[in-house]
Coordinates of C-alpha atoms in Angstrom, one line a residue:
X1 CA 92.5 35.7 105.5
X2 CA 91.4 38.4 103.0
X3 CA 89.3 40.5 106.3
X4 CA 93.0 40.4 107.3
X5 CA 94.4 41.7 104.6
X6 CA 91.8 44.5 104.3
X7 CA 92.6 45.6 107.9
X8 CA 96.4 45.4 107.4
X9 CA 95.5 47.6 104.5
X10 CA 93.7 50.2 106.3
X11 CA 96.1 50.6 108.7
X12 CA 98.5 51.4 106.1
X13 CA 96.8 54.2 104.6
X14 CA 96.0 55.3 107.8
X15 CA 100.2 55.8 109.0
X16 CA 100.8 56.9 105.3
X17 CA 98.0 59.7 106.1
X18 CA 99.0 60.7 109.3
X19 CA 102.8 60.9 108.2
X20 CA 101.6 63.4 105.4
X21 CA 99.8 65.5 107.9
X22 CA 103.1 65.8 109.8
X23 CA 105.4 66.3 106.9
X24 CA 102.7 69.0 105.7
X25 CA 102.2 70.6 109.4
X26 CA 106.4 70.9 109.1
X27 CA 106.3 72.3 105.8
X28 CA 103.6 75.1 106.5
X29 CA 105.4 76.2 109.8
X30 CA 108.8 76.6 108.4
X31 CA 108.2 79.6 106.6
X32 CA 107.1 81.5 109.1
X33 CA 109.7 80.4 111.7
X34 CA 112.3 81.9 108.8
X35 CA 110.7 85.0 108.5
X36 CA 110.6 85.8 112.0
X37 CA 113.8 88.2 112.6
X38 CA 114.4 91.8 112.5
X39 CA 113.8 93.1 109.1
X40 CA 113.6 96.9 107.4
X41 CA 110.2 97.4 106.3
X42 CA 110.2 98.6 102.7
X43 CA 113.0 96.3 102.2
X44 CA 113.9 98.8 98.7
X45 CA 113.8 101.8 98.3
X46 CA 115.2 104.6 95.6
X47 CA 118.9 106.0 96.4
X48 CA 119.7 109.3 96.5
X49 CA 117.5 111.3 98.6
X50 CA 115.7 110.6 101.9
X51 CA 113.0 107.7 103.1
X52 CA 111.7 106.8 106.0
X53 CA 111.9 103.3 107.0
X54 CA 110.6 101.1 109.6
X55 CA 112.6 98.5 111.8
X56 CA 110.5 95.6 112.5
X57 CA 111.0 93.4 115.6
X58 CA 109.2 90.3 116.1
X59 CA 108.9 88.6 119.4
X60 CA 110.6 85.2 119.2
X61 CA 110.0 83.7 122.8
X62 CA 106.9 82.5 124.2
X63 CA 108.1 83.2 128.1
X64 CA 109.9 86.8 127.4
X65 CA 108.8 90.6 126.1
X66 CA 111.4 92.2 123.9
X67 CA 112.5 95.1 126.5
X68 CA 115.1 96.7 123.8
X69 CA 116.3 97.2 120.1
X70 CA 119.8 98.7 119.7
X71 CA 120.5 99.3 115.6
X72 CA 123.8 99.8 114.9
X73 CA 124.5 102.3 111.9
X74 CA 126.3 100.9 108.4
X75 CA 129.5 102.1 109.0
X76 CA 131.0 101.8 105.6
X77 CA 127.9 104.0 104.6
X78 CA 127.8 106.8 106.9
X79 CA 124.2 108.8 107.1
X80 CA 124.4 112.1 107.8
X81 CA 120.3 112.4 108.9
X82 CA 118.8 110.3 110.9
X83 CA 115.7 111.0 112.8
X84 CA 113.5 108.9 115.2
X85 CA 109.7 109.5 116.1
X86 CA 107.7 109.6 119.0
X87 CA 106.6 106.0 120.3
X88 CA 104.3 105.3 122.8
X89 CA 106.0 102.7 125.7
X90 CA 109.5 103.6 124.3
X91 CA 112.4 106.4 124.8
X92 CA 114.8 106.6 122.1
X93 CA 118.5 107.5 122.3
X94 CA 121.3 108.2 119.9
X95 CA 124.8 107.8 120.0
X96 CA 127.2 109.5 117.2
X97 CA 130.8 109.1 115.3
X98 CA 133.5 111.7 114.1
X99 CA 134.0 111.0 110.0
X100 CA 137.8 111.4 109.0
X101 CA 136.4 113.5 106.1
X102 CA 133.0 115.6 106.1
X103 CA 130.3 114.2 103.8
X104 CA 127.4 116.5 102.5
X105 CA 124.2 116.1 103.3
X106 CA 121.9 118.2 101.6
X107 CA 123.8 121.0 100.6
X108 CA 125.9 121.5 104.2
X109 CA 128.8 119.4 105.2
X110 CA 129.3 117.2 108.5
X111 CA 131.6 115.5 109.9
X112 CA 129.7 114.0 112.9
X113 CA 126.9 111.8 112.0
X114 CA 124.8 108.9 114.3
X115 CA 125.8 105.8 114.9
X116 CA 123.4 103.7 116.7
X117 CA 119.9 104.5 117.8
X118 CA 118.3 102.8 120.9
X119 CA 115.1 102.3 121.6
X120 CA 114.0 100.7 125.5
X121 CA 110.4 99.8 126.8
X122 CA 109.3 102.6 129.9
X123 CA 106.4 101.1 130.0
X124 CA 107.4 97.5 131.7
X125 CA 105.9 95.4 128.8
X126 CA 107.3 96.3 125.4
X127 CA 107.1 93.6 122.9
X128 CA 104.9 90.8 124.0
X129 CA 105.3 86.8 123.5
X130 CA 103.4 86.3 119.8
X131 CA 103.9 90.0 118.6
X132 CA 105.9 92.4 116.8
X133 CA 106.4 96.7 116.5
X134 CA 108.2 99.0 114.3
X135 CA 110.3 101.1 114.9
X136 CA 110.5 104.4 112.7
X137 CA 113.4 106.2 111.5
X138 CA 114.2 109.1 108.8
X139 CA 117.4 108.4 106.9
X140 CA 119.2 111.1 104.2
X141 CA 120.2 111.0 102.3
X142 CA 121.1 107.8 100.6
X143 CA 123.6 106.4 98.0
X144 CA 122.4 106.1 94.5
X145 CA 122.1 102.2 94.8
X146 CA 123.3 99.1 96.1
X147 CA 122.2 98.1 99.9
X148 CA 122.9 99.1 103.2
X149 CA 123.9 96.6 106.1
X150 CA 122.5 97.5 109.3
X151 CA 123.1 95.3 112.9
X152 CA 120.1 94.5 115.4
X153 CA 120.7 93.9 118.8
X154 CA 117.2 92.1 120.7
X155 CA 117.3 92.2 124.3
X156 CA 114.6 90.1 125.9
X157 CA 113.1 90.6 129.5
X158 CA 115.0 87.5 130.5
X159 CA 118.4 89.1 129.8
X160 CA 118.8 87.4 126.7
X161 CA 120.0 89.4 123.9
X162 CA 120.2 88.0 120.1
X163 CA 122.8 89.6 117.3
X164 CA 121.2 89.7 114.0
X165 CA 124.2 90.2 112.1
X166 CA 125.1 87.8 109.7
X167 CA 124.9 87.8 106.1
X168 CA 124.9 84.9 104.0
X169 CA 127.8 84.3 100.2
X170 CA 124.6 82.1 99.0
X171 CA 122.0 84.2 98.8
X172 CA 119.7 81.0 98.4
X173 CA 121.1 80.3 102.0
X174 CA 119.1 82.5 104.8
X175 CA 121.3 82.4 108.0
X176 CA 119.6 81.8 111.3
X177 CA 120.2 85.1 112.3
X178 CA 120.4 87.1 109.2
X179 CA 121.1 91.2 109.4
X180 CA 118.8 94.1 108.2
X181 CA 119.5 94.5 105.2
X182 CA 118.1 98.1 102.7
X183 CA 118.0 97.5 98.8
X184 CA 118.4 100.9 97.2
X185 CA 117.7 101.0 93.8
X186 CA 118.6 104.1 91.3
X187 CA 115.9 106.8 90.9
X188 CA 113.4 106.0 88.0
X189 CA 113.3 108.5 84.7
X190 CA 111.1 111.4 85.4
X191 CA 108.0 111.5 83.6
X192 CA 107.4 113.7 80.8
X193 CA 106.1 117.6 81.8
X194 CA 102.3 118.8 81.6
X195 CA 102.3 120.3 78.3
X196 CA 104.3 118.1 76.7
X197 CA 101.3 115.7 75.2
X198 CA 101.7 116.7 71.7
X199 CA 105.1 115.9 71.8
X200 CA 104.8 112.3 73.5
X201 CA 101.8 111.8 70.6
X202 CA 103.6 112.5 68.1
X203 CA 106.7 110.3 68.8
X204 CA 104.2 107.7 69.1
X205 CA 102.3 108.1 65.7
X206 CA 106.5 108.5 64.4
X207 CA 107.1 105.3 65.7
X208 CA 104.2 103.4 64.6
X209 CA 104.8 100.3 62.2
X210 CA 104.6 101.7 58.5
X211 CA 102.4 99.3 56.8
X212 CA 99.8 100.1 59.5
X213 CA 99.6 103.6 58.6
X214 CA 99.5 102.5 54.7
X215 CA 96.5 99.8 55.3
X216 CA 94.5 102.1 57.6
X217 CA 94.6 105.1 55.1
X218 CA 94.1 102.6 51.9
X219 CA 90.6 101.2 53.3
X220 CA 89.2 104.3 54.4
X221 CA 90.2 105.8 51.0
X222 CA 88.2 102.8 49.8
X223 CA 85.0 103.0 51.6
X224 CA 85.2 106.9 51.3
X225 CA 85.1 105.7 47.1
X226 CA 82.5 103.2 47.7
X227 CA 79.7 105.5 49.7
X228 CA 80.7 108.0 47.1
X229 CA 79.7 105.7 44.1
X230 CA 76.5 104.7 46.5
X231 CA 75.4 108.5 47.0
X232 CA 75.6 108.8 43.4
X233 CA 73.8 106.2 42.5
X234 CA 70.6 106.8 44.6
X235 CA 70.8 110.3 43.4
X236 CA 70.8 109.4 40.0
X237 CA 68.0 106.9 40.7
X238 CA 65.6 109.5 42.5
X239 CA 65.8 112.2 39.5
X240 CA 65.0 109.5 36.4
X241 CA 61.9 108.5 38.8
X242 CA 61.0 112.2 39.8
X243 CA 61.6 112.8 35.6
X244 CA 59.0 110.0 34.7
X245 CA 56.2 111.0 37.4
X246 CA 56.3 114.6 37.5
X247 CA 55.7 116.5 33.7
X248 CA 57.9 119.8 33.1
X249 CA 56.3 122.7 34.1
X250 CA 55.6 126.0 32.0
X251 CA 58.4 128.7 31.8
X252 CA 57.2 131.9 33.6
X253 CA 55.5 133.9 30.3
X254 CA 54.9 130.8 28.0
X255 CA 51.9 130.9 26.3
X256 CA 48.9 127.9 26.4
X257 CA 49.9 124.7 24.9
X258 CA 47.6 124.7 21.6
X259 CA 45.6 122.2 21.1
X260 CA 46.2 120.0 17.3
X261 CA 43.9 120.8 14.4
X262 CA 43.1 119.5 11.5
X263 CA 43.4 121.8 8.0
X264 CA 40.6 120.2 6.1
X265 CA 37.1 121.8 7.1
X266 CA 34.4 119.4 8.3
X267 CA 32.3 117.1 6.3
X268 CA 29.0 118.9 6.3
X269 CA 30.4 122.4 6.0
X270 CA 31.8 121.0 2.5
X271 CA 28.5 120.3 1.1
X272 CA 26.8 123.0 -1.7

C-alpha cells in the first residue's frame, strides 16, 4: 500500500511538472507572437524638424514571402517631405494629394504633398518565412509633439494582404492588428554655448546650500590656525636649542675676552 502511494505520488509531480512546462512554453511565446507586426523603428522621435525613420515588416507566415508594403500617409498630419532610399530587391513608388491650404515646409510653401509610398519585391523573393526588413524613409518636417498614425498594408505571395490599422482606447489593450504609430516628443533645451563655463560655475557655487560654504571655510580657517600655532612652535623650539649649544660669537672689532685676575700680588713676591 505505501509503494502505491509513492508511485501515485510520482506521477503527480510528474503531470504538475509537465503542465508548468506548457503554461511556461505559452508564456515565453506570447510575447514575441505580439510584437510581431509592422512597427516604425525609432518608435519617438523629437518634433519639429526632419528624421529618418524606418518601417519594419516582419514575416508572419511560415508558407508565404511578403511580396509588398503599401504605407499610407497620416492624413490629418500632412508631410510635406518625404523621401525613400535605394533598396536592393525593391522598387519604390509614390502617390500624392492636393492640400486645401499650402503648408510650409522649410521656408517654401506646398500644397501637394505624398500620400502613400509603395514598395514591391523585383526580385521574386522579398520577405522570407521567419524574417523581417526595413524600409527607410525621410520625413519633414514634423509637428512639435504628439504622434503620428500611419496605415500598413502586407501583401503576401499568396495574395493575402493584412491591414494594420487599428488603434486601441486602452492603451494596456494591443489590438491584433495594431497601426504604426510615431511618438514625437518636443525638442530638448539646448545646451549652454562654449564659453559660457564661467557662467554655468558660477550659478552653481550661487546655488550651493549655505551652511556648506560656512563649514568648509570654518575648518580650513581652523587647520590654517592650527599648522600656524605648529610652525611656531617648532621654530621656537629649534632657536632655545641652537641658543644653549652654540655660544655667541665676537662682534667684528671686539677686542680678546680678558682673562680674571686677582689684585693682591702672590705670596712669595710679598716676603722682605
Amino acid at each position: 500500500m505505501f509503494q502505491n502511494s509513492r508511485t501515485t505520488l510520482r506521477r503527480n509531480i510528474t503531470r504538475i511538472g509537465a503542465g508548468a512546462g506548457v503554461a511556461l512554453a505559452t508564456a515565453l511565446a506570447l510575447p514575441g507572437t505580439a510584437s510581431a507586426h509592422v512597427s516604425i523603428q525609432p518608435g519617438t522621435v523629437e518634433g519639429g524638424e526632419g528624421a529618418v525613420i524606418a518601417v519594419r515588416v516582419p514575416n508572419e507566415r511560415d508558407d508565404a514571402s511578403t511580396t509588398r508594403l503599401r504605407l499610407v500617409l497620416p492624413a490629418d498630419n500632412p508631410i510635406g517631405s518625404v523621401r525613400t532610399t535605394e533598396l536592393p530587391g525593391w522598387k519604390a513608388t509614390t502617390a500624392t494629394r492636393k492640400l486645401a491650404q499650402p503648408i510650409d515646409v522649410f521656408g517654401r510653401k506646398v500644397d501637394t504633398v505624398v500620400s502613400q509610398v509603395t514598395w514591391t519585391a523585383t526580385d521574386g523573393v522579398g520577405i522570407r518565412p521567419g524574417q523581417y526588413k526595413d524600409f527607410n524613409l525621410s520625413l519633414g518636417p514634423l509637428p512639435e509633439s504628439g504622434h503620428l498614425v500611419f496605415t500598413a498594408l502586407q501583401t503576401y505571395s499568396g495574395g493575402e494582404t493584412v491591414s494594420w490599422n487599428e488603434v486601441s482606447a486602452d492603451k494596456t489593450v494591443e489590438p491584433e492588428h495594431p497601426a504604426p504609430v510615431l511618438e514625437i516628443t518636443p525638442q530638448a533645451a539646448p545646451t549652454a554655448a562654449p564659453g559660457a563655463t564661467g557662467a554655468t560655475t558660477a550659478n552653481t557655487a550661487s546655488t550651493a546650500p549655505a551652511g556648506a560654504s560656512d563649514t568648509s571655510g570654518t575648518a580650513s580657517l581652523a587647520l590654517s590656525g592650527a599648522a600656524l600655532a605648529v610652525s611656531l612652535f617648532a621654530a621656537t623650539l629649534a632657536w632655545r636649542r641652537g641658543r644653549a649649544a652654540t655660544p655667541l660669537a665676537a662682534a667684528p672689532g671686539a677686542a680678546p675676552p680678558v682673562e680674571a685676575t686677582s689684585s693682591e700680588p702672590a705670596a712669595e713676591d710679598a716676603r722682605p
